[in-house]
Coordinates of C-alpha atoms in Angstrom, one line a residue:
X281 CA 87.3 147.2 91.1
X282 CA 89.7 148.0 88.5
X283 CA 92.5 146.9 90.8
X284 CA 91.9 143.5 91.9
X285 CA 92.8 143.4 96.3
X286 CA 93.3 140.0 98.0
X287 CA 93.5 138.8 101.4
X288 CA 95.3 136.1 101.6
X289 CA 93.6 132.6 104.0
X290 CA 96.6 132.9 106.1
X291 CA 96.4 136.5 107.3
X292 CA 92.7 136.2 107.6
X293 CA 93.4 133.0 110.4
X294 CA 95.8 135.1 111.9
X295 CA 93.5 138.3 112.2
X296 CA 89.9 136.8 111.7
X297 CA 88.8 140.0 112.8
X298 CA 90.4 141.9 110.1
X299 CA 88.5 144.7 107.6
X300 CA 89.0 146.7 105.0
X301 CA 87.7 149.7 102.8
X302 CA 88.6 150.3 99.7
X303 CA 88.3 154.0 98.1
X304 CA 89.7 153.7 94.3
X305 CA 89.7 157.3 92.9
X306 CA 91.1 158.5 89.3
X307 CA 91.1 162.1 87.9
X308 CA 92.8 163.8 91.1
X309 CA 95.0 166.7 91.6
X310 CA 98.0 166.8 94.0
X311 CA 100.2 169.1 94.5
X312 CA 101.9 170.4 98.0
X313 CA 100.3 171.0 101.5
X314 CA 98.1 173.7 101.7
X315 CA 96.8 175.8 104.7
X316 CA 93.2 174.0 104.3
X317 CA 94.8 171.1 104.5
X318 CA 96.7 171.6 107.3
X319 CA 93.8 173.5 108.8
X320 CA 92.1 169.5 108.1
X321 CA 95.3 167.8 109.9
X322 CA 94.7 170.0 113.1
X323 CA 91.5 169.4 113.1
X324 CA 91.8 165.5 112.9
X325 CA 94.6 166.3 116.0
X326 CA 91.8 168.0 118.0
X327 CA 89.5 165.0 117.3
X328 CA 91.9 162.5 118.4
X329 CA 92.4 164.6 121.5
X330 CA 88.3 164.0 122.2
X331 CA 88.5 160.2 121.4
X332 CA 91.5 158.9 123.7
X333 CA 90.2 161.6 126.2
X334 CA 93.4 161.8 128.6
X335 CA 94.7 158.4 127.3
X336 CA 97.7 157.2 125.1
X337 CA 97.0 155.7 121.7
X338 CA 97.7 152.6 122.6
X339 CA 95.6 152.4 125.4
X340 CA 92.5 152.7 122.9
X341 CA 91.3 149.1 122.0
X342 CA 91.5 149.1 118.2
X343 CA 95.1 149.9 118.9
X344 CA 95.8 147.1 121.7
X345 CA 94.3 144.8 119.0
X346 CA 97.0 146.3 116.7
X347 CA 99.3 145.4 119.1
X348 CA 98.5 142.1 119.5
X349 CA 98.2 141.4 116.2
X350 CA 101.3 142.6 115.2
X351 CA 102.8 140.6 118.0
X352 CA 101.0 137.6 116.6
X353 CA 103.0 137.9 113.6
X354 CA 106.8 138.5 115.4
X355 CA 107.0 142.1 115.6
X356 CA 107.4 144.1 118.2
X357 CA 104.5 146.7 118.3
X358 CA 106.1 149.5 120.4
X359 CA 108.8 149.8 117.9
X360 CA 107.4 149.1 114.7
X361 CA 103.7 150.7 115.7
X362 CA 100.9 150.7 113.1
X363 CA 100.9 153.3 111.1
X364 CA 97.4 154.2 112.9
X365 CA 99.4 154.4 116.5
X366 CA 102.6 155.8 114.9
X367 CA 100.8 159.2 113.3
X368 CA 98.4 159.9 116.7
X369 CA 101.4 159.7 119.2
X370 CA 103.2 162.4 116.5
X371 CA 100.0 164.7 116.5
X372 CA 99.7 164.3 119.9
X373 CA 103.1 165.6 120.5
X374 CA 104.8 169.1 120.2
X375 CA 105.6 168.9 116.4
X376 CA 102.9 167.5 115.7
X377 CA 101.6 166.2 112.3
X378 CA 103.8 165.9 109.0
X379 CA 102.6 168.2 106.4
X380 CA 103.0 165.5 102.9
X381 CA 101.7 167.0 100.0
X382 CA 97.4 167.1 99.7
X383 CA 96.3 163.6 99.0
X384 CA 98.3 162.3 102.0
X385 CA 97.5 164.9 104.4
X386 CA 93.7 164.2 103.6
X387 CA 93.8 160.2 104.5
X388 CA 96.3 160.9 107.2
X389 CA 93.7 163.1 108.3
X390 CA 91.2 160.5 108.1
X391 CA 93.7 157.8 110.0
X392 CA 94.2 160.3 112.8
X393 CA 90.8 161.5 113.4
X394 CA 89.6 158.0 113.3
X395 CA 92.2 156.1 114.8
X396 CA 92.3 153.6 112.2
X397 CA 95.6 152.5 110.0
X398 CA 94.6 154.2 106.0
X399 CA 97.2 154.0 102.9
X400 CA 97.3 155.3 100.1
X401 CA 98.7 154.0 96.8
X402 CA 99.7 155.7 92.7
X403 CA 97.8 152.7 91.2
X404 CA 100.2 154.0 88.3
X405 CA 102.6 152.6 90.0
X406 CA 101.5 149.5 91.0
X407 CA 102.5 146.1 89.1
X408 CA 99.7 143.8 88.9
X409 CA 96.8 143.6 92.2
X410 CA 97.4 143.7 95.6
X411 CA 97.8 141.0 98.0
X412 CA 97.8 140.8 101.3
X413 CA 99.8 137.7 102.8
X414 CA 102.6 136.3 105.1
X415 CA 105.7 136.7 103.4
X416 CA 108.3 133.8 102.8
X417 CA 111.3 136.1 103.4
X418 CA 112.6 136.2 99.8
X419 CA 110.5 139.4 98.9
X420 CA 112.0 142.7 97.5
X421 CA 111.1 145.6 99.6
X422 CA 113.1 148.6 97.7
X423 CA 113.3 151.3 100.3
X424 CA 115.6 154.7 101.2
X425 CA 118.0 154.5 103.9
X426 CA 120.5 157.2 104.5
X427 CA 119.4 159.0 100.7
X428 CA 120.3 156.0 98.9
X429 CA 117.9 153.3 97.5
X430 CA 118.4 149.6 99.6
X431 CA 116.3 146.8 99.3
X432 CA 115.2 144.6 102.4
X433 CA 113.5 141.7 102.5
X434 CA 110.7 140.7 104.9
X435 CA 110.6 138.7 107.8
X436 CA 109.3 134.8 107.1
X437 CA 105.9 134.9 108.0
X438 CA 105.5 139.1 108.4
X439 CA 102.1 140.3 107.0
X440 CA 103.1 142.5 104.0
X441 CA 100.9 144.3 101.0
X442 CA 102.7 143.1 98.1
X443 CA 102.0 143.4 94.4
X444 CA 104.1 141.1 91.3
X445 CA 107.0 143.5 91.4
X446 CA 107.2 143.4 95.3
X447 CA 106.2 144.1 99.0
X448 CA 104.9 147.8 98.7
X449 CA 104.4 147.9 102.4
X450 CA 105.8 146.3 105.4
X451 CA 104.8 144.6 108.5
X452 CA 100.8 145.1 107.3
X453 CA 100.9 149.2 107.7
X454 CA 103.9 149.8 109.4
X455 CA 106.1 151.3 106.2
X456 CA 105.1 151.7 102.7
X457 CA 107.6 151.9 100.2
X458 CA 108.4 155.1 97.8
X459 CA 107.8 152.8 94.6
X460 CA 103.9 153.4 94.8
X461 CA 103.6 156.4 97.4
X462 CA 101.5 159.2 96.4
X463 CA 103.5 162.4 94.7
X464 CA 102.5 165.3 93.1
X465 CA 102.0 164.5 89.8
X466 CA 99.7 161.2 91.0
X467 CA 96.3 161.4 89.5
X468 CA 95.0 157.7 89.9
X469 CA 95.1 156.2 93.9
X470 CA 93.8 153.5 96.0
X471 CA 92.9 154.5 99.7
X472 CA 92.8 151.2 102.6
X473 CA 91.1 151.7 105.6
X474 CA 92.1 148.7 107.8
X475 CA 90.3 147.6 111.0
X476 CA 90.0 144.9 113.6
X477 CA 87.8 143.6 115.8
X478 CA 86.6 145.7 118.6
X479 CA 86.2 148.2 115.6
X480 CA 82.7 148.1 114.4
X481 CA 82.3 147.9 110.3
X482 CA 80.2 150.6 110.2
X483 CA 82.8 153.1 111.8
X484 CA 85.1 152.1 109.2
X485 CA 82.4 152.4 106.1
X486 CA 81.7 155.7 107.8
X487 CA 85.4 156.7 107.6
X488 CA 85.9 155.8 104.2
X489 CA 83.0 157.8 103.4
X490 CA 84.6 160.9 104.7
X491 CA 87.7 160.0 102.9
X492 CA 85.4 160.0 99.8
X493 CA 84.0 163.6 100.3
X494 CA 87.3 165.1 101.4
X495 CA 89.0 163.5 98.3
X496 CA 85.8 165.0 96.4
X497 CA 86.6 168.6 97.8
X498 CA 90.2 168.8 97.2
X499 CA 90.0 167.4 93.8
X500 CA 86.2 168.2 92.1
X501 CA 84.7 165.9 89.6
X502 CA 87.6 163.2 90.5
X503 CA 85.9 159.8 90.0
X504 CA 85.5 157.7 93.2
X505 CA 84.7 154.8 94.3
X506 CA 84.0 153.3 97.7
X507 CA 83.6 149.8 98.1
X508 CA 81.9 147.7 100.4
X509 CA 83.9 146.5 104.0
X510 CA 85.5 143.0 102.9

C-alpha cells in the first residue's frame, strides 16, 4: 500500500470486532453528478429498501453494533449516527440521496446498498498515513461552520481517522473534513469500507469489490487496488 493505514491497540479493544477494506485507486476522473450515477444512487436506495425489508436502519444489526460502539466511546449514536445509518435514513426519506460529484456518489452508493460506513479520501491531500485511534482532545479538526473555516477539537478518548496534519474525520465515520474530501479535480483516492461484527468479512470483501468495478467503469484504465480485510 502506498499509503500506510493503522489501527491503533486501543480502538481495536474497544471494537475487537472491527474491519476494514481498503480500495487505493490513482488515475481517476471526477467531475459532477451524472444521470448514471444518480441512476446508481437510486438503485443502491431500492436495494436498501429490500435489505431492512419494512425496518429502520437502525434496527439492522450491523447498525445496532454501530450504535453501541459509538456509545462505547461517549457519543450519542442517534445524533451523531454513522455515516452508514446517517445516508440510509436520507435515501429512505422524501429527498432522498445527495447528489456529490461522481467518485462520492459511487461509494455512497456502495455504503447505502450495503449498509456499511465507506470514505473516501484525495490521498493528495493527505499528510503522512492514516491512523485510526482515541484521540487525546488536543487534535485540529479544521471544519466549515456557517461558510467560514473553524477548527474543533475532538472529544478525549473519541475514535477519530487522523493523519500528521490532523483528524480528517470525526467520531470514527461520523464527519470527514473538507481538507482531504474528494473534488473534482481529485485523481488519486483511498476508499474504507468499515464493518463490525455481526457483519461477515466476506460481505465487506464483496463490497469493496463492487466499489472496485464501479470505480473501474466510471473512470477506465484507473489503477486499483483492493486490499485484503484487516
Amino acid at each position: 500500500m502506498t499509503l500506510t493505514l493503522t489501527v491503533s491497540d486501543e480502538v481495536r479493544a474497544l471494537a475487537p470486532g472491527f474491519t476494514h477494506v481498503a480500495v487505493e485507486a490513482s488515475g481517476l476522473v471526477n467531475g459532477p453528478s451524472t444521470e448514471a450515477t444518480s441512476a446508481l444512487l437510486d438503485d443502491a436506495a431500492r436495494r436498501l429498501a429490500v435489505r431492512l425489508d419494512g425496518r429502520a436502519p437502525h434496527e439492522d444489526p450491523h447498525m445496532a453494533a454501530w450504535r453501541e460502539t459509538y456509545t462505547a466511546f461517549g457519543s450519542k449514536p442517534s445524533r451523531t449516527r454513522n455515516s452508514a445509518e446517517a445516508l440510509a435514513k436520507r435515501a429512505l426519506s422524501d429527498a432522498g440521496l445527495p447528489r456529490i460529484n461522481v467518485l462520492v456518489d459511487v461509494y455512497n452508493a456502495i455504503s447505502v446498498a450495503h449498509l456499511i460506513p465507506v470514505g473516501g479520501e484525495d490521498t493528495d491531500r493527505i499528510k503522512g498515513g492514516m491512523r485510526l485511534v482515541r484521540a487525546v482532545g488536543d487534535e485540529e479538526f479544521v471544519t466549515v461552520a456557517g461558510g467560514e473555516q473553524t477548527v474543533e477539537h475532538p472529544d478525549a478518548g473519541e475514535v477519530v481517522w487522523r493523519d500528521d496534519a490532523g483528524v480528517t474525520c470525526r467520531r470514527w465515520n461520523w464527519r470527514q473534513g473538507p481538507r482531504t474530501r474528494l473534488t473534482e479535480e481529485s485523481v488519486s483516492g483511498v476508499f474504507l469500507l468499515e464493518s463490525l461484527a455481526p457483519m461477515p468479512v466476506a460481505d465487506v470483501a464483496r463490497a469493496g469489490a463492487e466499489l472496485a468495478e464501479l470505480l473501474e467503469k466510471f473512470s477506465p484504465g484507473a489503477r486499483i487496488h483492493v486490499h485484503a480485510p484487516e
